[in-house]
Short mmCIF file of C-alpha atoms and ligand atoms in Angstrom, two decimals:
data_model
loop_
_atom_site.label_atom_id
_atom_site.label_comp_id
_atom_site.label_asym_id
_atom_site.label_seq_id
_atom_site.Cartn_x
_atom_site.Cartn_y
_atom_site.Cartn_z
CA MET J 1 0.01 0.03 0.01
CA LYS J 2 2.78 2.26 1.07
CA LEU J 3 4.48 1.39 -2.23
CA VAL J 4 1.27 2.06 -4.38
CA LEU J 5 0.68 5.47 -2.67
CA PHE J 6 4.35 6.37 -3.17
CA PHE J 7 4.14 5.27 -6.86
CA LEU J 8 1.13 7.52 -7.37
CA CYS J 9 2.98 10.47 -5.85
CA LEU J 10 6.01 9.71 -8.08
CA CYS J 11 3.71 9.78 -11.11
CA LEU J 12 2.18 13.02 -10.13
CA PHE J 13 5.56 14.54 -9.36
CA VAL J 14 6.96 13.46 -12.74
CA SER J 15 3.96 14.77 -14.72
CA CYS J 16 4.01 18.09 -13.00
CA ASN J 17 7.63 18.85 -13.91
CA GLU J 18 9.34 19.62 -17.20
CA PRO J 19 11.54 16.71 -18.22
CA ALA J 20 15.06 17.42 -16.96
CA SER J 21 17.29 18.88 -19.48
CA HIS J 22 20.22 16.56 -20.29
CA VAL J 23 23.66 17.50 -19.03
CA THR J 24 26.18 17.10 -21.77
CA THR J 25 29.77 16.10 -21.34
CA GLN J 26 32.66 16.85 -23.63
CA THR J 27 35.12 13.92 -24.17
CA PRO J 28 38.71 14.74 -24.77
CA ASN J 29 38.86 13.01 -28.17
CA PRO J 30 35.99 14.33 -30.27
CA GLU J 31 36.77 11.95 -32.97
CA LEU J 32 36.13 8.96 -30.77
CA ALA J 33 33.05 10.31 -29.32
CA PRO J 34 31.24 13.53 -30.00
CA THR J 35 29.05 15.16 -27.43
CA VAL J 36 27.18 12.62 -25.37
CA LYS J 37 24.02 13.04 -23.50
CA ARG J 38 24.66 12.03 -19.90
CA ALA J 39 22.40 9.44 -18.27
CA LYS J 40 21.61 9.74 -14.52
CA ASN J 41 20.64 6.00 -14.36
CA ILE J 42 21.79 3.09 -16.50
CA ILE J 43 19.73 -0.12 -16.61
CA LEU J 44 21.65 -2.98 -18.38
CA MET J 45 19.42 -5.91 -19.20
CA ILE J 46 21.17 -9.07 -20.25
CA GLY J 47 19.27 -11.93 -21.88
CA ASP J 48 21.68 -14.79 -21.37
CA GLY J 49 22.02 -16.75 -24.57
CA MET J 50 19.57 -14.41 -26.37
CA GLY J 51 20.57 -14.35 -30.04
CA LEU J 52 18.44 -13.08 -32.89
CA THR J 53 16.62 -16.46 -33.28
CA GLN J 54 15.59 -16.46 -29.64
CA ILE J 55 14.19 -12.91 -30.18
CA SER J 56 12.61 -14.00 -33.39
CA ALA J 57 10.88 -17.03 -31.92
CA GLY J 58 9.65 -15.01 -28.82
CA LEU J 59 8.32 -12.31 -31.19
CA TYR J 60 6.43 -14.66 -33.43
CA ARG J 61 4.84 -16.57 -30.57
CA ASN J 62 3.97 -13.40 -28.82
CA GLY J 63 1.59 -12.24 -31.56
CA ASN J 64 4.34 -10.85 -33.81
CA GLN J 65 5.35 -8.10 -31.28
CA LEU J 66 7.85 -7.55 -28.51
CA ASN J 67 8.69 -4.51 -26.41
CA LEU J 68 12.08 -4.65 -27.96
CA GLU J 69 10.60 -3.25 -30.97
CA SER J 70 10.30 0.21 -29.38
CA PHE J 71 13.94 0.73 -29.04
CA PRO J 72 15.24 3.52 -31.36
CA VAL J 73 18.88 2.35 -31.52
CA VAL J 74 20.10 -1.10 -32.51
CA GLY J 75 23.67 -2.18 -32.74
CA LEU J 76 25.71 -5.44 -32.83
CA HIS J 77 28.51 -6.68 -30.63
CA LYS J 78 31.23 -9.29 -31.17
CA PRO J 79 30.91 -11.84 -28.27
CA TYR J 80 34.14 -13.77 -28.36
CA SER J 81 36.32 -14.06 -25.28
CA TYR J 82 40.17 -13.81 -24.79
CA ASN J 83 40.91 -17.48 -25.08
CA ASN J 84 37.94 -18.83 -27.16
CA LEU J 85 35.88 -17.66 -30.12
CA ILE J 86 32.85 -19.28 -28.20
CA THR J 87 32.57 -17.18 -25.07
CA ASP J 88 30.92 -18.40 -21.84
CA SER J 89 28.70 -16.19 -19.61
CA ALA J 90 31.61 -15.41 -17.14
CA ALA J 91 33.87 -13.86 -19.80
CA GLY J 92 30.90 -12.40 -21.61
CA ALA J 93 29.63 -10.55 -18.56
CA THR J 94 33.17 -9.51 -17.57
CA ALA J 95 33.47 -7.89 -20.97
CA PHE J 96 30.38 -5.83 -20.15
CA SER J 97 31.13 -5.15 -16.45
CA ALA J 98 34.82 -4.28 -16.78
CA GLY J 99 35.74 -3.79 -20.45
CA VAL J 100 38.17 -6.60 -20.83
CA LYS J 101 38.37 -9.81 -22.95
CA THR J 102 39.17 -12.52 -20.42
CA ASN J 103 39.30 -16.30 -20.34
CA ASN J 104 36.10 -18.38 -20.23
CA GLY J 105 35.09 -19.05 -16.70
CA ALA J 106 36.82 -15.93 -15.27
CA ILE J 107 34.71 -13.49 -13.18
CA GLY J 108 35.78 -9.88 -12.92
CA VAL J 109 39.53 -10.66 -13.55
CA ASP J 110 41.59 -10.11 -16.68
CA LYS J 111 43.40 -12.65 -18.76
CA LYS J 112 46.20 -12.89 -16.25
CA GLY J 113 43.83 -13.28 -13.37
CA LYS J 114 44.18 -9.75 -12.05
CA SER J 115 41.09 -8.00 -10.63
CA VAL J 116 39.38 -5.48 -12.86
CA LYS J 117 37.13 -2.82 -11.55
CA SER J 118 33.44 -3.30 -12.56
CA ILE J 119 31.13 -0.55 -13.63
CA LEU J 120 29.02 -1.38 -10.50
CA GLU J 121 32.06 -0.91 -8.19
CA GLU J 122 32.82 2.38 -10.04
CA ALA J 123 29.29 3.58 -9.78
CA LYS J 124 29.35 2.86 -6.09
CA GLU J 125 32.52 4.91 -5.69
CA ASN J 126 30.79 7.73 -7.44
CA GLY J 127 27.87 7.61 -4.99
CA ILE J 128 25.59 6.01 -7.44
CA SER J 129 23.24 3.30 -6.13
CA THR J 130 23.38 -0.14 -7.57
CA GLY J 131 21.24 -3.17 -8.05
CA LEU J 132 21.40 -6.83 -9.44
CA ILE J 133 18.32 -8.92 -10.31
CA SER J 134 18.56 -12.31 -11.97
CA THR J 135 16.39 -15.35 -12.73
CA SER J 136 19.43 -17.56 -11.83
CA THR J 137 21.27 -17.65 -8.45
CA ILE J 138 22.64 -14.20 -7.67
CA VAL J 139 26.18 -15.83 -7.52
CA HIS J 140 25.84 -17.17 -11.11
CA ALA J 141 28.40 -16.04 -13.72
CA THR J 142 26.44 -13.05 -15.13
CA PRO J 143 25.55 -11.21 -11.93
CA ALA J 144 28.80 -12.27 -10.25
CA SER J 145 30.85 -10.61 -12.87
CA PHE J 146 29.63 -7.23 -11.67
CA ILE J 147 30.71 -7.67 -8.06
CA ALA J 148 33.24 -10.69 -7.71
CA HIS J 149 36.68 -11.22 -8.72
CA VAL J 150 37.57 -15.00 -8.97
CA SER J 151 39.27 -16.97 -11.58
CA SER J 152 36.56 -19.74 -11.70
CA ARG J 153 32.83 -19.19 -11.93
CA ASN J 154 32.34 -22.39 -10.05
CA ASN J 155 33.57 -20.88 -6.64
CA MET J 156 30.05 -19.89 -5.81
CA GLU J 157 30.50 -19.67 -2.04
CA ASP J 158 33.46 -17.62 -2.62
CA ILE J 159 31.57 -15.42 -5.03
CA ALA J 160 28.88 -14.82 -2.29
CA THR J 161 31.46 -13.42 0.09
CA TYR J 162 31.77 -10.44 -2.45
CA PHE J 163 28.40 -9.20 -1.42
CA LEU J 164 29.82 -8.37 1.91
CA LYS J 165 32.79 -6.53 0.31
CA THR J 166 30.79 -4.35 -2.23
CA GLU J 167 27.41 -3.48 -0.78
CA VAL J 168 24.84 -3.73 -3.66
CA ASP J 169 21.79 -1.62 -2.65
CA PHE J 170 19.17 -3.86 -4.27
CA ILE J 171 19.43 -7.57 -4.75
CA VAL J 172 16.91 -10.16 -6.03
CA GLY J 173 17.87 -13.67 -7.18
CA GLY J 174 18.21 -17.18 -6.21
CA GLY J 175 21.16 -18.95 -4.32
CA LYS J 176 20.25 -18.59 -0.72
CA LYS J 177 22.16 -21.66 0.21
CA TYR J 178 25.42 -20.07 -0.82
CA PHE J 179 24.80 -17.48 1.86
CA ASP J 180 23.43 -19.47 4.76
CA ARG J 181 24.44 -23.09 4.33
CA ARG J 182 28.20 -22.75 3.66
CA LYS J 183 31.07 -25.17 4.20
CA ASP J 184 33.06 -22.35 5.98
CA GLY J 185 30.26 -21.91 8.48
CA ARG J 186 29.67 -18.22 7.82
CA ASN J 187 26.09 -16.98 7.64
CA LEU J 188 26.23 -14.32 5.05
CA TYR J 189 22.41 -13.91 5.29
CA ARG J 190 22.85 -12.78 8.99
CA GLU J 191 26.01 -10.86 8.03
CA LEU J 192 23.99 -8.79 5.46
CA GLU J 193 21.36 -8.08 8.16
CA LYS J 194 23.97 -6.97 10.58
CA ARG J 195 25.18 -4.51 7.87
CA GLY J 196 21.79 -3.00 7.99
CA TYR J 197 20.18 -4.78 5.09
CA PHE J 198 16.58 -5.80 4.86
CA VAL J 199 16.93 -9.45 4.07
CA SER J 200 14.09 -11.83 3.19
CA ASP J 201 13.39 -14.86 1.03
CA TYR J 202 10.75 -16.89 -0.76
CA PHE J 203 10.28 -19.13 2.11
CA LYS J 204 9.25 -16.30 4.35
CA GLU J 205 7.16 -14.13 2.18
CA ASP J 206 6.33 -13.24 -1.41
CA LEU J 207 8.24 -10.32 -2.91
CA SER J 208 5.06 -8.39 -3.62
CA GLN J 209 3.95 -8.52 0.02
CA ILE J 210 7.03 -6.78 1.30
CA VAL J 211 6.56 -3.13 2.44
CA VAL J 212 9.86 -1.69 1.26
CA ASP J 213 11.98 0.70 3.23
CA PHE J 214 13.80 2.81 0.69
CA ASP J 215 16.40 3.94 3.14
CA ARG J 216 17.73 0.42 3.86
CA LYS J 217 19.58 -1.74 1.44
CA PHE J 218 17.44 -4.70 0.13
CA ALA J 219 18.11 -8.28 -0.49
CA TYR J 220 15.64 -10.93 -1.39
CA PHE J 221 16.32 -14.58 -2.29
CA THR J 222 14.02 -16.22 -4.70
CA ALA J 223 15.17 -19.79 -4.32
CA ASN J 224 17.73 -21.93 -2.38
CA SER J 225 19.65 -22.73 -5.47
CA ASP J 226 18.39 -22.11 -9.17
CA PRO J 227 14.94 -20.54 -9.42
CA LYS J 228 12.41 -22.47 -11.42
CA MET J 229 11.39 -21.95 -15.06
CA ALA J 230 8.91 -19.16 -15.96
CA SER J 231 6.64 -21.97 -17.40
CA LYS J 232 6.64 -23.60 -14.02
CA GLY J 233 5.42 -20.64 -12.14
CA ARG J 234 8.46 -18.31 -11.64
CA ASP J 235 6.93 -14.93 -11.87
CA TYR J 236 9.21 -12.52 -10.11
CA LEU J 237 11.28 -10.92 -12.91
CA VAL J 238 8.70 -8.37 -13.85
CA PRO J 239 7.72 -7.19 -10.39
CA ALA J 240 11.33 -7.28 -9.20
CA SER J 241 12.35 -5.05 -12.20
CA LYS J 242 9.60 -2.56 -11.39
CA LEU J 243 10.43 -2.61 -7.70
CA GLY J 244 14.14 -2.19 -8.44
CA THR J 245 13.61 1.02 -10.28
CA VAL J 246 11.29 2.49 -7.65
CA PHE J 247 13.70 1.40 -4.88
CA LEU J 248 16.92 2.69 -6.48
CA ASN J 249 15.25 5.89 -7.67
CA ASN J 250 14.43 6.66 -4.09
CA HIS J 251 17.35 5.17 -2.42
CA SER J 252 19.78 7.91 -3.69
CA GLU J 253 19.45 11.14 -5.52
CA LYS J 254 22.75 10.55 -7.46
CA GLY J 255 21.25 8.00 -9.85
CA PHE J 256 21.70 4.35 -10.10
CA PHE J 257 23.16 1.39 -12.04
CA LEU J 258 20.94 -1.70 -12.33
CA MET J 259 21.69 -4.96 -14.09
CA ILE J 260 18.79 -7.32 -14.78
CA GLU J 261 19.30 -10.67 -16.21
CA GLY J 262 17.00 -13.06 -17.96
CA ALA J 263 19.23 -16.04 -17.17
CA GLN J 264 17.21 -19.02 -18.44
CA ILE J 265 16.95 -18.21 -22.13
CA ASP J 266 20.45 -19.75 -22.13
CA TRP J 267 19.26 -22.74 -20.22
CA GLY J 268 16.57 -23.40 -22.80
CA GLY J 269 19.30 -23.41 -25.47
CA HIS J 270 21.53 -25.88 -23.55
CA ALA J 271 18.52 -27.99 -23.17
CA LYS J 272 17.72 -27.68 -26.99
CA ASN J 273 14.25 -26.88 -25.79
CA SER J 274 12.42 -24.38 -27.99
CA GLU J 275 9.45 -23.95 -25.77
CA TYR J 276 11.74 -23.22 -22.79
CA ILE J 277 13.54 -20.54 -24.77
CA ILE J 278 10.40 -18.97 -25.93
CA SER J 279 8.70 -18.74 -22.54
CA GLU J 280 11.85 -17.21 -21.03
CA MET J 281 12.25 -14.80 -23.96
CA ILE J 282 8.67 -13.57 -23.33
CA ASP J 283 9.14 -13.30 -19.65
CA PHE J 284 12.32 -11.14 -20.29
CA ASP J 285 10.51 -9.02 -22.74
CA ARG J 286 7.72 -8.26 -20.24
CA ALA J 287 10.49 -7.11 -17.85
CA ILE J 288 11.82 -4.91 -20.68
CA GLY J 289 8.30 -3.33 -21.06
CA GLU J 290 8.24 -2.56 -17.39
CA ILE J 291 11.80 -0.91 -17.51
CA LEU J 292 10.96 1.06 -20.72
CA GLU J 293 7.89 2.44 -18.95
CA PHE J 294 10.09 3.67 -16.16
CA ALA J 295 12.67 5.17 -18.51
CA LYS J 296 9.99 6.97 -20.61
CA GLU J 297 8.53 8.72 -17.41
CA ASP J 298 12.03 9.34 -15.99
CA GLY J 299 13.69 10.75 -19.06
CA GLU J 300 17.24 10.49 -17.59
CA THR J 301 17.59 6.73 -17.83
CA LEU J 302 19.60 4.93 -20.36
CA VAL J 303 18.29 1.29 -21.01
CA ILE J 304 20.58 -1.23 -22.76
CA VAL J 305 19.37 -4.65 -23.69
CA THR J 306 21.73 -7.31 -25.08
CA ALA J 307 23.00 -10.88 -24.59
CA ASP J 308 26.40 -12.21 -23.75
CA HIS J 309 26.14 -14.89 -26.59
CA GLU J 310 23.77 -17.11 -28.48
CA THR J 311 23.05 -20.59 -27.17
CA GLY J 312 22.13 -23.63 -29.21
CA GLY J 313 22.67 -22.53 -32.76
CA TYR J 314 19.00 -22.18 -32.58
CA SER J 315 17.08 -21.90 -35.87
CA ILE J 316 13.50 -21.58 -37.04
CA ASN J 317 13.09 -24.06 -39.89
CA GLN J 318 10.76 -24.79 -42.71
CA GLY J 319 7.22 -25.83 -41.69
CA SER J 320 7.07 -23.16 -38.90
CA SER J 321 4.23 -20.72 -38.56
CA MET J 322 3.71 -17.75 -36.06
CA ASP J 323 2.20 -20.33 -33.69
CA THR J 324 4.25 -23.32 -34.33
CA ILE J 325 8.02 -22.97 -34.35
CA VAL J 326 9.87 -25.94 -36.02
CA ALA J 327 13.16 -25.49 -34.20
CA GLY J 328 16.63 -26.75 -34.97
CA PHE J 329 19.83 -26.78 -32.90
CA THR J 330 23.38 -27.15 -34.02
CA THR J 331 24.84 -27.46 -30.50
CA ASP J 332 23.91 -27.76 -26.83
CA TYR J 333 26.42 -25.06 -26.12
CA HIS J 334 27.03 -21.46 -27.09
CA THR J 335 27.70 -20.00 -30.56
CA ALA J 336 29.93 -17.05 -31.78
CA SER J 337 27.44 -15.08 -33.87
CA LEU J 338 27.09 -11.34 -33.47
CA ILE J 339 24.73 -10.20 -30.81
CA PRO J 340 22.08 -7.38 -31.00
CA VAL J 341 22.28 -4.47 -28.73
CA PHE J 342 19.16 -2.28 -28.04
CA ALA J 343 19.42 1.17 -26.53
CA TYR J 344 16.90 3.82 -25.36
CA GLY J 345 17.40 7.21 -23.48
CA PRO J 346 20.23 9.69 -23.09
CA GLY J 347 23.45 8.11 -24.44
CA SER J 348 21.68 5.64 -26.61
CA GLU J 349 23.18 6.97 -29.81
CA LEU J 350 26.59 5.50 -28.66
CA PHE J 351 25.19 1.96 -29.22
CA SER J 352 24.65 1.90 -32.96
CA GLY J 353 27.11 0.12 -35.25
CA ILE J 354 29.19 -2.99 -34.78
CA TYR J 355 31.73 -3.15 -32.05
CA GLU J 356 33.42 -5.46 -29.40
CA ASN J 357 31.45 -6.63 -26.46
CA THR J 358 33.99 -4.70 -24.27
CA ALA J 359 32.86 -1.44 -25.85
CA ILE J 360 29.65 -1.63 -24.00
CA HIS J 361 31.48 -0.99 -20.90
CA LYS J 362 33.27 2.01 -22.28
CA LYS J 363 30.02 3.39 -23.76
CA MET J 364 28.25 3.00 -20.31
CA ARG J 365 31.03 4.86 -18.66
CA GLN J 366 30.76 7.66 -21.20
CA ALA J 367 27.03 7.89 -20.60
CA PHE J 368 27.62 8.13 -16.90
CA GLY J 369 30.20 10.88 -17.56
CA PHE J 370 33.00 8.94 -15.79
CA SER J 371 36.54 10.04 -16.45
CA PRO J 372 37.87 8.39 -19.58
CA GLU J 373 41.00 7.45 -17.51
CA LEU J 374 39.93 4.26 -15.78
CA SER J 375 41.64 3.69 -12.47
CA ARG J 376 41.96 -0.11 -11.97
MG1 MG S 1 23.81 -15.96 -16.96
ZN1 ZN S 2 25.21 -20.97 -21.30
#
């Protein structure tokens, strides 16, 4: 109720005010980047394993439309990693989070294993609020690459400890057991509470029932390990995305960085299961719709939607119709095809063209107006 009331006030407030005029920043090398509109907030949405066919299948099965269609800027990135043309999600997300090509499996470290600062950590240093939302565990490769620094994505208990090193303001995802049933005996769930976090989980209450205190940090665990499939009743991605924007928008006046992952599009590809891919794709697109609505009202938010890589060598074959996808797969792993990037809002013009996956990090830093000199 509190939240609903607040949201009403927020809408009134927004509609009564002129849209904020964008601050522009001059970059030292005008050839590389002309004047860029500065974004107060950046929301990076990663559809893990979401190639063009995943998008196409979701679109056809969703009545030939997706929220993705309303993005004015579309580009392509090259997803390969440092040591393999076929990237994994750890190297793929580290390219976005820290702007380096690293080895498959590596989280937030460069090819030599050295820690590299993530955009989330840099945002934090600049007083910008931060959030991570995923439909996998929150210690899984994609979200982990924004906060942890480990050479192997499999060290999930190790990755969880980084949530006590860098305080992320808003966290929603699975993986409760990596926090409170650990081999080392630490209870990170309690440690987060001691740090002043509001911490809750699916076992105690539904996310929608929580009366959120915007002044405290927020962590909610959606499952003990991996959250279930969207088609089996997982329904938190859309409300968590909405809550994340409302929370972060109120948590600090200096803007926010939020990463939202649709993690299981990839898992559908690994399973060579077209229906799994499609339901996860449509769920992710609904979250995109929610985020776009916020960004349109707000006027100072850059929204980027992309994927780390394609999964499955997924194809839509002869005999298909809008309602019936006859799917093919060339692999149960990832592929190296170029990946689409969609952008909306201030700074979105940076994202057209074809570029390396690592350029997304650079473009986000530019949109935030961070100094071109990156201190590692
Ligand atoms: Mg992932
Ligand atoms: Zn994968």
